[in-house]
Amino acid sequence: MLQQIGKAAKLASYQLAQCPTSTKNKALTIIADLLEEHSATILAANGEDIKLAKDQGLNEAILDRLLLTPKRLSSIANDVRKIISLTDPIGQIIDGSTLENGLKLHRHRVPLGVIGAIYEARPNVTIDIAALCLKTSNAAILRGGKETINTNMATISVIQKALKQVGLPQTAVQCINNPDRKYIHELLKLDKYIDMIIPRGGASLHKLCREHSTIPVITGGIGVCHIFVDETADFDKALPIIVNAKTQRPSTCNTLETLLVHRNIAEQFLPKFSQIMADNNVILHADPSCYDILKMGTATVLPIKDEELQQEWLSKDLNVIIVDSLELAVEHIREYGTGHSESILTRNLLNAERFVNQVDAAAVYVNASTRFTDGGQFGLGAEVAVSTQKLHARGPMGLEALTTYKWIGFGDNLIRQ
């Protein structure tokens, strides 16, 4: 089955590579419109997935990621429309020169070919990846989790209907609907047809793909994110940033998981912090040095376990650690961070510069929430993933991250001497 899907996707990618921008944008316009026209059907399918997920006892973080609401679906449709407005990178000349021998060389941006995406309880990913792949003339093979099977089938139907209306092959976007995990292993071996694998899910999924894929894998999306509050921070400005980073949408990979506080301000800052965390129903996991201080507020405070520093809570839980210096904050981030998003809250420009230069992450912020690490927020439209690796792409992956380039040489009956 997967061999046929792979072959059909590769053939579709050849047709997409020659597709003009106007046709791709028309397809995306129809997709956005159909998502809204068929919202009742899509939301009903999502309701079935939510019911099954609850029956299986899945946690609140997964349920939140799985849930589609009219507002979320409308936002997804609008994200597709934003992609329409973005410049099509395919065919762009990156750079060029004429060599001494007369050969004119250009680097042209071209599609990767076929993208394989494996993801869990994220129904929005189906649309995000399909739309970005279409804009960049890539075919897509999507394998969502069993939790999203009904929602995915409904959205894929919309996408393929739009492709048919503009004369593009419906096999340009395909979905593996069988939940059997053996198909993941088979997909990871389709190097004859697939050019890149993008996993979006937990650490175990990324590990599986790295260890078993014969296709290049873009890893990322695991976000053990930190904020360091240094000794110069403005408390009144720092607290709303922390609240936003932790509570705006706790189930996302750019959510704050560990707060680092400079010892010099801990006794003044942490009681206020504890109170505002209580107001936002956040449970604090504290190291011994700050446990008693945090208890001065009204938040629920639990002793921290070392393994909790290495995990994504993806919930209203937050680790709190006191550090003696910026250098020790950086050391902590190097030890426990995942290279996703890190932030410093400070009024000292030198501290800000040191933090930015010393912290190794896809996104580093000064006096800003980690929640900005997102393709839409970065002006990229939707994103296919947030890469935490360094080769090919890093951070939110938009259109250019789904392209490569080819060298094109023009000669006048030129031969090499």
XYZ file of C-alpha atoms in Angstrom, residues 3-13 139 171-172 174 193:
16
model
C 4.738 1.766 -2.118
C 1.742 2.845 -4.209
C 1.213 5.961 -2.099
C 4.894 6.842 -2.382
C 5.009 6.329 -6.131
C 1.862 8.400 -6.653
C 3.292 11.206 -4.482
C 6.546 11.258 -6.447
C 4.665 11.488 -9.747
C 2.494 14.269 -8.316
C 5.605 16.153 -7.202
C 3.810 16.573 -2.495
C -2.290 12.409 -4.809
C -0.330 15.608 -4.167
C -2.286 11.855 0.765
C 10.014 8.287 -3.006
